[in-house]
Structure formats: C-alpha cells, structure tokens
Amino acid sequence: PGPADPQITHSLSNPGAFFGSVAVGTTVFDGLRTDLSLSYQSRMNVKGQWIAPAAGAPHANMDVDVSSWIVMANVFAEPLALAGYESPIRPFVTGGLGVAFNQMDDWTRTNPAAVQPVRTFEGNTETSFAWSIGGGVSASLGDLFGLGRPIDLDLTYRYIDAGKVQ
C-alpha cells in the first residue's frame, strides 16, 4: 500500500468450513500422471480491521463471507517411480493451472465514530486465474471397484492461489 492507502489486517475463520476436491486422471507413463480436478472452498468468514494511515489507529472493522469453486489441470511427478523404483506408496510433487470462481457476499463495515456506524456494501463474483504447487504421497488401492482400472488415494499438501474477488 501507498502512504495514503489503508492497511487491512484480516483473519479467516469458520468452524466447520472445509476445502474438498474430486479429480479424474490418467498415467502418462510410470512416474508421471495428470488429472482434472474440481475443488470447493466452503464459506469462510473474513474479519478485518481497517487502519487509516493518517490516524494510525483502527478506523473500521469489516466482515464478509467468501467461497470458491476451482477447476484445475494438475501434473504429478513421482521421483522414485521415475527412477525405476516400484512401491504401492509413492511420494510426489504436483503443480496445477486453472480457473477459480470466487464469490464474496455482501459485506459490512462497522465504524462507531461515523455518522452511519454500520454500512453494508454489495458483494461480487469474479473469475480468476488459479494455480497450485504441492506434494504428498499416493497409495495404490488396486482395482477397487472392479472396473479394470487401478484407483489411487492421494494425501496432498497443496498451496492454492485462487485469485481474488473485490
């Protein structure tokens, strides 16, 4: 922010909020696979404190709920499988590119010192570029459903940047 821009500190919280994904993919060759995923971040409450630069003190508080749908193409590289080592448990690194549909509900600003202490502003929905990077382990479950195709279960830590909504 510039010298006249407000500083906003915020926290995300919502007991029971979650982030979940489902994906369908294929193995390109041993150690390299791809998938297409659909993810949902449930409503998260964002509370922030707006600090006015001139006063250097809290000016107002804001409160809003946000949620996101994310569609992403992902690539997974399994270093041990690429080196020829075979195991039912395989570590991997992953990265993805996609699009996010971010929704911000109407938001409230509270400033006890203002003539109108509580104001509500219109929310918005925006489509943004999304990307991710991460790592984890994959466990082979075999042909779990009798479809003639192997099923893998992944445990992944992933950083996702879903863009913005304002």
Short mmCIF file of N, CA and C in Angstrom, two decimals:
data_model
loop_
_atom_site.label_atom_id
_atom_site.label_comp_id
_atom_site.label_asym_id
_atom_site.label_seq_id
_atom_site.Cartn_x
_atom_site.Cartn_y
_atom_site.Cartn_z
N PRO A 1 0.81 -1.20 0.00
CA PRO A 1 0.00 0.00 0.00
C PRO A 1 0.85 1.26 0.00
N GLY A 2 0.33 2.29 -0.58
CA GLY A 2 1.00 3.57 -0.60
C GLY A 2 0.79 4.29 0.72
N PRO A 3 1.37 5.49 0.89
CA PRO A 3 1.28 6.20 2.16
C PRO A 3 -0.15 6.59 2.54
N ALA A 4 -1.06 6.77 1.57
CA ALA A 4 -2.43 7.17 1.88
C ALA A 4 -3.38 5.98 1.87
N ASP A 5 -2.89 4.79 1.55
CA ASP A 5 -3.76 3.61 1.49
C ASP A 5 -4.00 3.05 2.88
N PRO A 6 -5.22 2.56 3.10
CA PRO A 6 -5.48 1.94 4.41
C PRO A 6 -4.74 0.61 4.52
N GLN A 7 -4.41 0.23 5.73
CA GLN A 7 -3.84 -1.08 5.99
C GLN A 7 -4.96 -1.94 6.55
N ILE A 8 -5.12 -3.13 6.00
CA ILE A 8 -6.18 -4.01 6.46
C ILE A 8 -5.56 -5.32 6.93
N THR A 9 -5.77 -5.65 8.18
CA THR A 9 -5.34 -6.95 8.70
C THR A 9 -6.59 -7.80 8.76
N HIS A 10 -6.45 -9.10 8.47
CA HIS A 10 -7.64 -9.94 8.46
C HIS A 10 -7.34 -11.35 8.93
N SER A 11 -8.40 -12.06 9.26
CA SER A 11 -8.26 -13.47 9.61
C SER A 11 -9.42 -14.23 8.98
N LEU A 12 -9.13 -15.47 8.57
CA LEU A 12 -10.16 -16.35 8.03
C LEU A 12 -10.57 -17.31 9.13
N SER A 13 -11.85 -17.40 9.35
CA SER A 13 -12.29 -18.36 10.36
C SER A 13 -13.71 -18.79 10.05
N ASN A 14 -13.99 -20.01 10.35
CA ASN A 14 -15.34 -20.54 10.26
C ASN A 14 -15.30 -21.96 10.76
N PRO A 15 -15.75 -22.22 11.95
CA PRO A 15 -15.75 -23.60 12.42
C PRO A 15 -16.59 -24.45 11.47
N GLY A 16 -16.08 -25.54 11.03
CA GLY A 16 -16.83 -26.40 10.13
C GLY A 16 -16.60 -26.09 8.66
N ALA A 17 -15.84 -25.05 8.35
CA ALA A 17 -15.53 -24.76 6.94
C ALA A 17 -14.60 -25.84 6.43
N PHE A 18 -14.63 -26.08 5.14
CA PHE A 18 -13.78 -27.12 4.58
C PHE A 18 -13.35 -26.78 3.16
N PHE A 19 -12.36 -27.51 2.69
CA PHE A 19 -11.90 -27.44 1.31
C PHE A 19 -11.83 -28.88 0.82
N GLY A 20 -12.51 -29.19 -0.28
CA GLY A 20 -12.51 -30.56 -0.79
C GLY A 20 -12.36 -30.58 -2.29
N SER A 21 -11.82 -31.68 -2.81
CA SER A 21 -11.60 -31.84 -4.25
C SER A 21 -11.96 -33.24 -4.70
N VAL A 22 -12.39 -33.35 -5.94
CA VAL A 22 -12.51 -34.63 -6.62
C VAL A 22 -11.76 -34.48 -7.94
N ALA A 23 -11.16 -35.57 -8.40
CA ALA A 23 -10.36 -35.50 -9.62
C ALA A 23 -10.44 -36.81 -10.39
N VAL A 24 -10.27 -36.70 -11.69
CA VAL A 24 -10.17 -37.85 -12.57
C VAL A 24 -8.92 -37.64 -13.41
N GLY A 25 -8.09 -38.69 -13.50
CA GLY A 25 -6.83 -38.51 -14.22
C GLY A 25 -6.35 -39.77 -14.90
N THR A 26 -5.15 -39.67 -15.42
CA THR A 26 -4.54 -40.78 -16.13
C THR A 26 -3.04 -40.77 -15.91
N THR A 27 -2.43 -41.94 -16.08
CA THR A 27 -0.98 -42.05 -16.01
C THR A 27 -0.42 -41.86 -17.42
N VAL A 28 0.47 -40.90 -17.57
CA VAL A 28 1.10 -40.64 -18.86
C VAL A 28 2.16 -41.72 -19.11
N PHE A 29 3.02 -41.94 -18.13
CA PHE A 29 3.97 -43.06 -18.07
C PHE A 29 4.38 -43.21 -16.62
N ASP A 30 5.08 -44.31 -16.28
CA ASP A 30 5.46 -44.55 -14.89
C ASP A 30 6.13 -43.33 -14.29
N GLY A 31 5.54 -42.78 -13.23
CA GLY A 31 6.12 -41.64 -12.54
C GLY A 31 5.55 -40.31 -12.95
N LEU A 32 4.69 -40.27 -13.97
CA LEU A 32 4.10 -39.00 -14.41
C LEU A 32 2.62 -39.22 -14.69
N ARG A 33 1.78 -38.45 -14.00
CA ARG A 33 0.35 -38.55 -14.23
C ARG A 33 -0.28 -37.16 -14.23
N THR A 34 -1.47 -37.08 -14.75
CA THR A 34 -2.20 -35.82 -14.83
C THR A 34 -3.63 -36.05 -14.34
N ASP A 35 -4.28 -34.96 -13.94
CA ASP A 35 -5.70 -35.06 -13.64
C ASP A 35 -6.38 -33.73 -13.84
N LEU A 36 -7.68 -33.79 -13.85
CA LEU A 36 -8.53 -32.60 -13.89
C LEU A 36 -9.34 -32.63 -12.60
N SER A 37 -9.25 -31.57 -11.82
CA SER A 37 -9.91 -31.56 -10.51
C SER A 37 -10.95 -30.45 -10.42
N LEU A 38 -11.94 -30.71 -9.57
CA LEU A 38 -12.94 -29.73 -9.20
C LEU A 38 -12.88 -29.60 -7.69
N SER A 39 -12.64 -28.38 -7.21
CA SER A 39 -12.49 -28.14 -5.77
C SER A 39 -13.50 -27.11 -5.30
N TYR A 40 -13.84 -27.21 -4.03
CA TYR A 40 -14.76 -26.25 -3.43
C TYR A 40 -14.23 -25.82 -2.07
N GLN A 41 -14.14 -24.52 -1.89
CA GLN A 41 -13.83 -23.96 -0.57
C GLN A 41 -15.14 -23.42 -0.03
N SER A 42 -15.61 -24.01 1.07
CA SER A 42 -16.89 -23.58 1.63
C SER A 42 -16.77 -22.15 2.16
N ARG A 43 -17.91 -21.61 2.50
CA ARG A 43 -17.94 -20.25 3.01
C ARG A 43 -16.99 -20.07 4.18
N MET A 44 -16.09 -19.10 4.03
CA MET A 44 -15.18 -18.72 5.10
C MET A 44 -15.48 -17.28 5.46
N ASN A 45 -15.51 -17.01 6.73
CA ASN A 45 -15.76 -15.66 7.20
C ASN A 45 -14.43 -14.91 7.25
N VAL A 46 -14.40 -13.73 6.69
CA VAL A 46 -13.22 -12.87 6.73
C VAL A 46 -13.57 -11.67 7.59
N LYS A 47 -12.81 -11.49 8.66
CA LYS A 47 -12.99 -10.31 9.52
C LYS A 47 -11.72 -9.49 9.40
N GLY A 48 -11.86 -8.21 9.22
CA GLY A 48 -10.69 -7.37 9.07
C GLY A 48 -10.80 -6.09 9.85
N GLN A 49 -9.64 -5.50 10.10
CA GLN A 49 -9.58 -4.22 10.78
C GLN A 49 -8.89 -3.24 9.84
N TRP A 50 -9.57 -2.17 9.51
CA TRP A 50 -9.09 -1.16 8.59
C TRP A 50 -8.42 -0.07 9.40
N ILE A 51 -7.12 0.14 9.17
CA ILE A 51 -6.38 1.17 9.90
C ILE A 51 -6.12 2.33 8.95
N ALA A 52 -6.62 3.50 9.31
CA ALA A 52 -6.43 4.70 8.49
C ALA A 52 -5.00 5.19 8.66
N PRO A 53 -4.27 5.42 7.54
CA PRO A 53 -2.87 5.82 7.66
C PRO A 53 -2.67 7.17 8.35
N ALA A 54 -3.57 8.11 8.15
CA ALA A 54 -3.40 9.44 8.76
C ALA A 54 -3.51 9.35 10.28
N ALA A 55 -4.45 8.57 10.76
CA ALA A 55 -4.67 8.47 12.20
C ALA A 55 -3.75 7.44 12.84
N GLY A 56 -3.36 6.41 12.08
CA GLY A 56 -2.51 5.36 12.61
C GLY A 56 -3.22 4.48 13.62
N ALA A 57 -4.53 4.56 13.63
CA ALA A 57 -5.32 3.78 14.59
C ALA A 57 -6.47 3.10 13.84
N PRO A 58 -7.07 2.09 14.46
CA PRO A 58 -8.19 1.43 13.79
C PRO A 58 -9.28 2.43 13.39
N HIS A 59 -9.76 2.30 12.19
CA HIS A 59 -10.77 3.19 11.63
C HIS A 59 -12.13 2.49 11.57
N ALA A 60 -12.12 1.23 11.14
CA ALA A 60 -13.36 0.49 10.98
C ALA A 60 -13.06 -1.00 10.94
N ASN A 61 -14.10 -1.79 11.15
CA ASN A 61 -13.99 -3.23 11.01
C ASN A 61 -14.83 -3.67 9.83
N MET A 62 -14.40 -4.75 9.16
CA MET A 62 -15.20 -5.29 8.07
C MET A 62 -15.47 -6.75 8.34
N ASP A 63 -16.56 -7.27 7.77
CA ASP A 63 -16.97 -8.65 7.98
C ASP A 63 -17.65 -9.13 6.70
N VAL A 64 -17.17 -10.27 6.15
CA VAL A 64 -17.73 -10.78 4.89
C VAL A 64 -17.49 -12.28 4.81
N ASP A 65 -18.33 -12.98 4.06
CA ASP A 65 -18.14 -14.40 3.77
C ASP A 65 -17.68 -14.56 2.32
N VAL A 66 -16.71 -15.45 2.08
CA VAL A 66 -16.23 -15.74 0.73
C VAL A 66 -16.23 -17.25 0.51
N SER A 67 -16.39 -17.67 -0.75
CA SER A 67 -16.30 -19.08 -1.12
C SER A 67 -15.76 -19.17 -2.55
N SER A 68 -15.28 -20.36 -2.94
CA SER A 68 -14.68 -20.53 -4.27
C SER A 68 -14.95 -21.91 -4.83
N TRP A 69 -15.16 -21.97 -6.14
CA TRP A 69 -15.13 -23.20 -6.94
C TRP A 69 -13.89 -23.09 -7.81
N ILE A 70 -13.09 -24.16 -7.90
CA ILE A 70 -11.84 -24.13 -8.66
C ILE A 70 -11.78 -25.34 -9.59
N VAL A 71 -11.53 -25.09 -10.88
CA VAL A 71 -11.29 -26.16 -11.85
C VAL A 71 -9.82 -26.07 -12.24
N MET A 72 -9.09 -27.19 -12.12
CA MET A 72 -7.64 -27.13 -12.33
C MET A 72 -7.12 -28.38 -13.04
N ALA A 73 -6.20 -28.16 -13.98
CA ALA A 73 -5.45 -29.26 -14.60
C ALA A 73 -4.15 -29.40 -13.82
N ASN A 74 -3.86 -30.62 -13.37
CA ASN A 74 -2.71 -30.87 -12.49
C ASN A 74 -1.76 -31.89 -13.10
N VAL A 75 -0.48 -31.75 -12.77
CA VAL A 75 0.55 -32.71 -13.16
C VAL A 75 1.22 -33.21 -11.88
N PHE A 76 1.45 -34.53 -11.80
CA PHE A 76 2.09 -35.15 -10.65
C PHE A 76 3.34 -35.88 -11.12
N ALA A 77 4.47 -35.59 -10.49
CA ALA A 77 5.73 -36.30 -10.80
C ALA A 77 6.13 -37.09 -9.56
N GLU A 78 6.38 -38.39 -9.77
CA GLU A 78 6.78 -39.29 -8.69
C GLU A 78 8.25 -39.63 -8.87
N PRO A 79 9.15 -38.97 -8.15
CA PRO A 79 10.60 -39.14 -8.38
C PRO A 79 11.08 -40.58 -8.25
N LEU A 80 10.58 -41.35 -7.27
CA LEU A 80 11.04 -42.73 -7.12
C LEU A 80 10.60 -43.59 -8.30
N ALA A 81 9.36 -43.42 -8.77
CA ALA A 81 8.89 -44.18 -9.93
C ALA A 81 9.66 -43.77 -11.18
N LEU A 82 9.99 -42.50 -11.32
CA LEU A 82 10.79 -42.05 -12.47
C LEU A 82 12.17 -42.68 -12.46
N ALA A 83 12.68 -42.98 -11.24
CA ALA A 83 14.00 -43.61 -11.10
C ALA A 83 13.92 -45.13 -11.23
N GLY A 84 12.70 -45.69 -11.45
CA GLY A 84 12.57 -47.12 -11.63
C GLY A 84 12.20 -47.90 -10.39
N TYR A 85 12.03 -47.25 -9.25
CA TYR A 85 11.68 -47.93 -8.02
C TYR A 85 10.15 -48.07 -7.96
N GLU A 86 9.65 -49.30 -7.73
CA GLU A 86 8.21 -49.54 -7.68
C GLU A 86 7.77 -49.83 -6.25
N SER A 87 6.67 -49.19 -5.83
CA SER A 87 6.14 -49.37 -4.49
C SER A 87 4.66 -49.01 -4.51
N PRO A 88 3.85 -49.61 -3.65
CA PRO A 88 2.44 -49.22 -3.59
C PRO A 88 2.24 -47.83 -2.96
N ILE A 89 3.24 -47.34 -2.21
CA ILE A 89 3.21 -45.99 -1.63
C ILE A 89 4.26 -45.16 -2.36
N ARG A 90 3.80 -44.05 -2.99
CA ARG A 90 4.71 -43.26 -3.83
C ARG A 90 4.64 -41.77 -3.47
N PRO A 91 5.77 -41.16 -3.08
CA PRO A 91 5.78 -39.70 -2.86
C PRO A 91 5.72 -38.98 -4.22
N PHE A 92 5.19 -37.76 -4.21
CA PHE A 92 5.09 -37.00 -5.46
C PHE A 92 5.16 -35.50 -5.18
N VAL A 93 5.44 -34.75 -6.25
CA VAL A 93 5.30 -33.29 -6.26
C VAL A 93 4.24 -32.99 -7.31
N THR A 94 3.53 -31.89 -7.13
CA THR A 94 2.44 -31.57 -8.05
C THR A 94 2.35 -30.06 -8.29
N GLY A 95 1.80 -29.72 -9.42
CA GLY A 95 1.52 -28.33 -9.76
C GLY A 95 0.30 -28.30 -10.65
N GLY A 96 -0.43 -27.19 -10.63
CA GLY A 96 -1.63 -27.09 -11.44
C GLY A 96 -1.92 -25.68 -11.89
N LEU A 97 -2.71 -25.59 -12.96
CA LEU A 97 -3.18 -24.32 -13.51
C LEU A 97 -4.67 -24.44 -13.76
N GLY A 98 -5.40 -23.35 -13.54
CA GLY A 98 -6.83 -23.44 -13.78
C GLY A 98 -7.54 -22.12 -13.62
N VAL A 99 -8.82 -22.23 -13.28
CA VAL A 99 -9.68 -21.06 -13.13
C VAL A 99 -10.48 -21.20 -11.84
N ALA A 100 -10.68 -20.06 -11.16
CA ALA A 100 -11.45 -20.04 -9.91
C ALA A 100 -12.64 -19.10 -10.07
N PHE A 101 -13.75 -19.53 -9.50
CA PHE A 101 -14.96 -18.72 -9.47
C PHE A 101 -15.16 -18.34 -8.00
N ASN A 102 -14.80 -17.11 -7.66
CA ASN A 102 -14.78 -16.63 -6.28
C ASN A 102 -16.00 -15.77 -6.01
N GLN A 103 -16.68 -16.03 -4.89
CA GLN A 103 -17.86 -15.27 -4.53
C GLN A 103 -17.66 -14.61 -3.17
N MET A 104 -17.95 -13.32 -3.13
CA MET A 104 -17.93 -12.55 -1.89
C MET A 104 -19.35 -12.06 -1.64
N ASP A 105 -19.92 -12.43 -0.49
CA ASP A 105 -21.27 -11.97 -0.15
C ASP A 105 -21.24 -10.48 0.16
N ASP A 106 -22.41 -9.90 0.34
CA ASP A 106 -22.47 -8.50 0.78
C ASP A 106 -21.64 -8.37 2.05
N TRP A 107 -20.92 -7.27 2.18
CA TRP A 107 -20.04 -7.12 3.33
C TRP A 107 -20.43 -5.89 4.15
N THR A 108 -20.07 -5.96 5.43
CA THR A 108 -20.45 -4.93 6.39
C THR A 108 -19.22 -4.23 6.93
N ARG A 109 -19.31 -2.90 6.98
CA ARG A 109 -18.25 -2.10 7.60
C ARG A 109 -18.84 -1.45 8.85
N THR A 110 -18.13 -1.59 9.96
CA THR A 110 -18.58 -1.00 11.22
C THR A 110 -17.55 0.02 11.68
N ASN A 111 -18.00 1.27 11.86
CA ASN A 111 -17.15 2.35 12.34
C ASN A 111 -17.96 3.14 13.37
N PRO A 112 -17.76 2.86 14.66
CA PRO A 112 -18.56 3.52 15.69
C PRO A 112 -18.48 5.05 15.66
N ALA A 113 -17.39 5.61 15.12
CA ALA A 113 -17.22 7.06 15.10
C ALA A 113 -17.93 7.73 13.92
N ALA A 114 -18.42 6.94 12.97
CA ALA A 114 -19.05 7.50 11.77
C ALA A 114 -20.49 7.92 12.04
N VAL A 115 -21.00 8.82 11.18
CA VAL A 115 -22.40 9.25 11.27
C VAL A 115 -23.31 8.03 11.08
N GLN A 116 -22.97 7.18 10.13
CA GLN A 116 -23.69 5.92 9.90
C GLN A 116 -22.73 4.80 10.32
N PRO A 117 -22.80 4.35 11.58
CA PRO A 117 -21.78 3.43 12.11
C PRO A 117 -21.71 2.07 11.40
N VAL A 118 -22.83 1.56 10.89
CA VAL A 118 -22.83 0.27 10.20
C VAL A 118 -23.32 0.48 8.77
N ARG A 119 -22.50 0.07 7.81
CA ARG A 119 -22.87 0.18 6.40
C ARG A 119 -22.68 -1.18 5.74
N THR A 120 -23.56 -1.51 4.80
CA THR A 120 -23.46 -2.76 4.05
C THR A 120 -23.19 -2.43 2.59
N PHE A 121 -22.23 -3.15 1.99
CA PHE A 121 -21.84 -2.93 0.60
C PHE A 121 -22.14 -4.19 -0.20
N GLU A 122 -22.40 -4.01 -1.48
CA GLU A 122 -22.73 -5.13 -2.36
C GLU A 122 -21.52 -6.04 -2.57
N GLY A 123 -21.76 -7.35 -2.53
CA GLY A 123 -20.71 -8.34 -2.79
C GLY A 123 -20.44 -8.45 -4.28
N ASN A 124 -19.69 -9.49 -4.66
CA ASN A 124 -19.31 -9.65 -6.06
C ASN A 124 -18.90 -11.09 -6.31
N THR A 125 -18.93 -11.48 -7.56
CA THR A 125 -18.40 -12.77 -8.00
C THR A 125 -17.42 -12.47 -9.12
N GLU A 126 -16.22 -13.07 -9.04
CA GLU A 126 -15.20 -12.85 -10.08
C GLU A 126 -14.60 -14.18 -10.50
N THR A 127 -14.21 -14.24 -11.77
CA THR A 127 -13.48 -15.38 -12.31
C THR A 127 -12.01 -14.99 -12.35
N SER A 128 -11.14 -15.85 -11.80
CA SER A 128 -9.72 -15.53 -11.69
C SER A 128 -8.85 -16.69 -12.15
N PHE A 129 -7.64 -16.39 -12.59
CA PHE A 129 -6.63 -17.40 -12.86
C PHE A 129 -6.26 -18.05 -11.53
N ALA A 130 -6.10 -19.38 -11.51
CA ALA A 130 -5.73 -20.10 -10.29
C ALA A 130 -4.51 -20.97 -10.57
N TRP A 131 -3.67 -21.17 -9.55
CA TRP A 131 -2.51 -22.05 -9.68
C TRP A 131 -2.24 -22.72 -8.35
N SER A 132 -1.50 -23.82 -8.42
CA SER A 132 -1.17 -24.54 -7.19
C SER A 132 0.20 -25.21 -7.30
N ILE A 133 0.76 -25.51 -6.14
CA ILE A 133 2.00 -26.27 -6.05
C ILE A 133 1.93 -27.06 -4.74
N GLY A 134 2.49 -28.28 -4.74
CA GLY A 134 2.40 -29.07 -3.52
C GLY A 134 3.14 -30.38 -3.61
N GLY A 135 2.88 -31.23 -2.66
CA GLY A 135 3.50 -32.54 -2.61
C GLY A 135 2.69 -33.46 -1.72
N GLY A 136 3.02 -34.75 -1.78
CA GLY A 136 2.28 -35.70 -0.95
C GLY A 136 2.70 -37.13 -1.23
N VAL A 137 1.81 -38.05 -0.88
CA VAL A 137 2.04 -39.47 -1.13
C VAL A 137 0.78 -40.06 -1.76
N SER A 138 0.99 -41.04 -2.60
CA SER A 138 -0.09 -41.73 -3.28
C SER A 138 -0.04 -43.20 -2.89
N ALA A 139 -1.21 -43.78 -2.60
CA ALA A 139 -1.29 -45.20 -2.25
C ALA A 139 -2.17 -45.90 -3.28
N SER A 140 -1.66 -46.98 -3.83
CA SER A 140 -2.42 -47.75 -4.81
C SER A 140 -3.44 -48.62 -4.09
N LEU A 141 -4.71 -48.51 -4.49
CA LEU A 141 -5.77 -49.32 -3.91
C LEU A 141 -6.16 -50.48 -4.82
N GLY A 142 -5.48 -50.60 -5.97
CA GLY A 142 -5.79 -51.67 -6.92
C GLY A 142 -7.08 -51.38 -7.66
N ASP A 143 -7.71 -52.43 -8.18
CA ASP A 143 -8.97 -52.30 -8.92
C ASP A 143 -10.12 -52.39 -7.92
N LEU A 144 -10.28 -51.34 -7.13
CA LEU A 144 -11.20 -51.32 -6.01
C LEU A 144 -12.66 -51.56 -6.41
N PHE A 145 -13.07 -51.06 -7.54
CA PHE A 145 -14.47 -51.15 -7.95
C PHE A 145 -14.72 -52.16 -9.06
N GLY A 146 -13.73 -52.97 -9.41
CA GLY A 146 -13.89 -53.98 -10.45
C GLY A 146 -14.07 -53.39 -11.84
N LEU A 147 -13.51 -52.23 -12.08
CA LEU A 147 -13.65 -51.56 -13.38
C LEU A 147 -12.49 -51.86 -14.33
N GLY A 148 -11.53 -52.65 -13.86
CA GLY A 148 -10.37 -52.94 -14.69
C GLY A 148 -9.36 -51.81 -14.73
N ARG A 149 -9.53 -50.83 -13.86
CA ARG A 149 -8.61 -49.68 -13.78
C ARG A 149 -8.17 -49.50 -12.35
N PRO A 150 -6.89 -49.23 -12.13
CA PRO A 150 -6.42 -49.03 -10.75
C PRO A 150 -6.92 -47.70 -10.18
N ILE A 151 -7.11 -47.69 -8.88
CA ILE A 151 -7.53 -46.49 -8.15
C ILE A 151 -6.40 -46.12 -7.20
N ASP A 152 -6.06 -44.82 -7.15
CA ASP A 152 -5.06 -44.31 -6.22
C ASP A 152 -5.73 -43.37 -5.23
N LEU A 153 -5.25 -43.38 -4.01
CA LEU A 153 -5.69 -42.43 -3.00
C LEU A 153 -4.50 -41.53 -2.69
N ASP A 154 -4.68 -40.21 -2.84
CA ASP A 154 -3.61 -39.25 -2.60
C ASP A 154 -3.84 -38.51 -1.29
N LEU A 155 -2.77 -38.30 -0.55
CA LEU A 155 -2.76 -37.41 0.60
C LEU A 155 -1.82 -36.28 0.20
N THR A 156 -2.36 -35.08 0.06
CA THR A 156 -1.62 -33.98 -0.55
C THR A 156 -1.65 -32.73 0.31
N TYR A 157 -0.50 -32.05 0.41
CA TYR A 157 -0.44 -30.69 0.94
C TYR A 157 -0.25 -29.80 -0.29
N ARG A 158 -1.12 -28.83 -0.45
CA ARG A 158 -1.07 -28.02 -1.66
C ARG A 158 -1.32 -26.55 -1.31
N TYR A 159 -0.50 -25.67 -1.85
CA TYR A 159 -0.75 -24.24 -1.77
C TYR A 159 -1.54 -23.88 -3.02
N ILE A 160 -2.68 -23.22 -2.83
CA ILE A 160 -3.52 -22.83 -3.97
C ILE A 160 -3.74 -21.31 -3.93
N ASP A 161 -3.47 -20.66 -5.04
CA ASP A 161 -3.79 -19.25 -5.20
C ASP A 161 -5.00 -19.20 -6.12
N ALA A 162 -6.17 -18.85 -5.57
CA ALA A 162 -7.41 -18.82 -6.34
C ALA A 162 -7.76 -17.43 -6.85
N GLY A 163 -6.80 -16.53 -6.87
CA GLY A 163 -7.07 -15.19 -7.38
C GLY A 163 -7.77 -14.34 -6.35
N LYS A 164 -8.66 -13.46 -6.82
CA LYS A 164 -9.27 -12.52 -5.89
C LYS A 164 -10.71 -12.23 -6.28
N VAL A 165 -11.40 -11.64 -5.35
CA VAL A 165 -12.73 -11.06 -5.55
C VAL A 165 -12.73 -9.78 -4.74
N GLN A 166 -13.26 -8.73 -5.33
CA GLN A 166 -13.28 -7.44 -4.62
C GLN A 166 -14.56 -6.69 -4.91
#
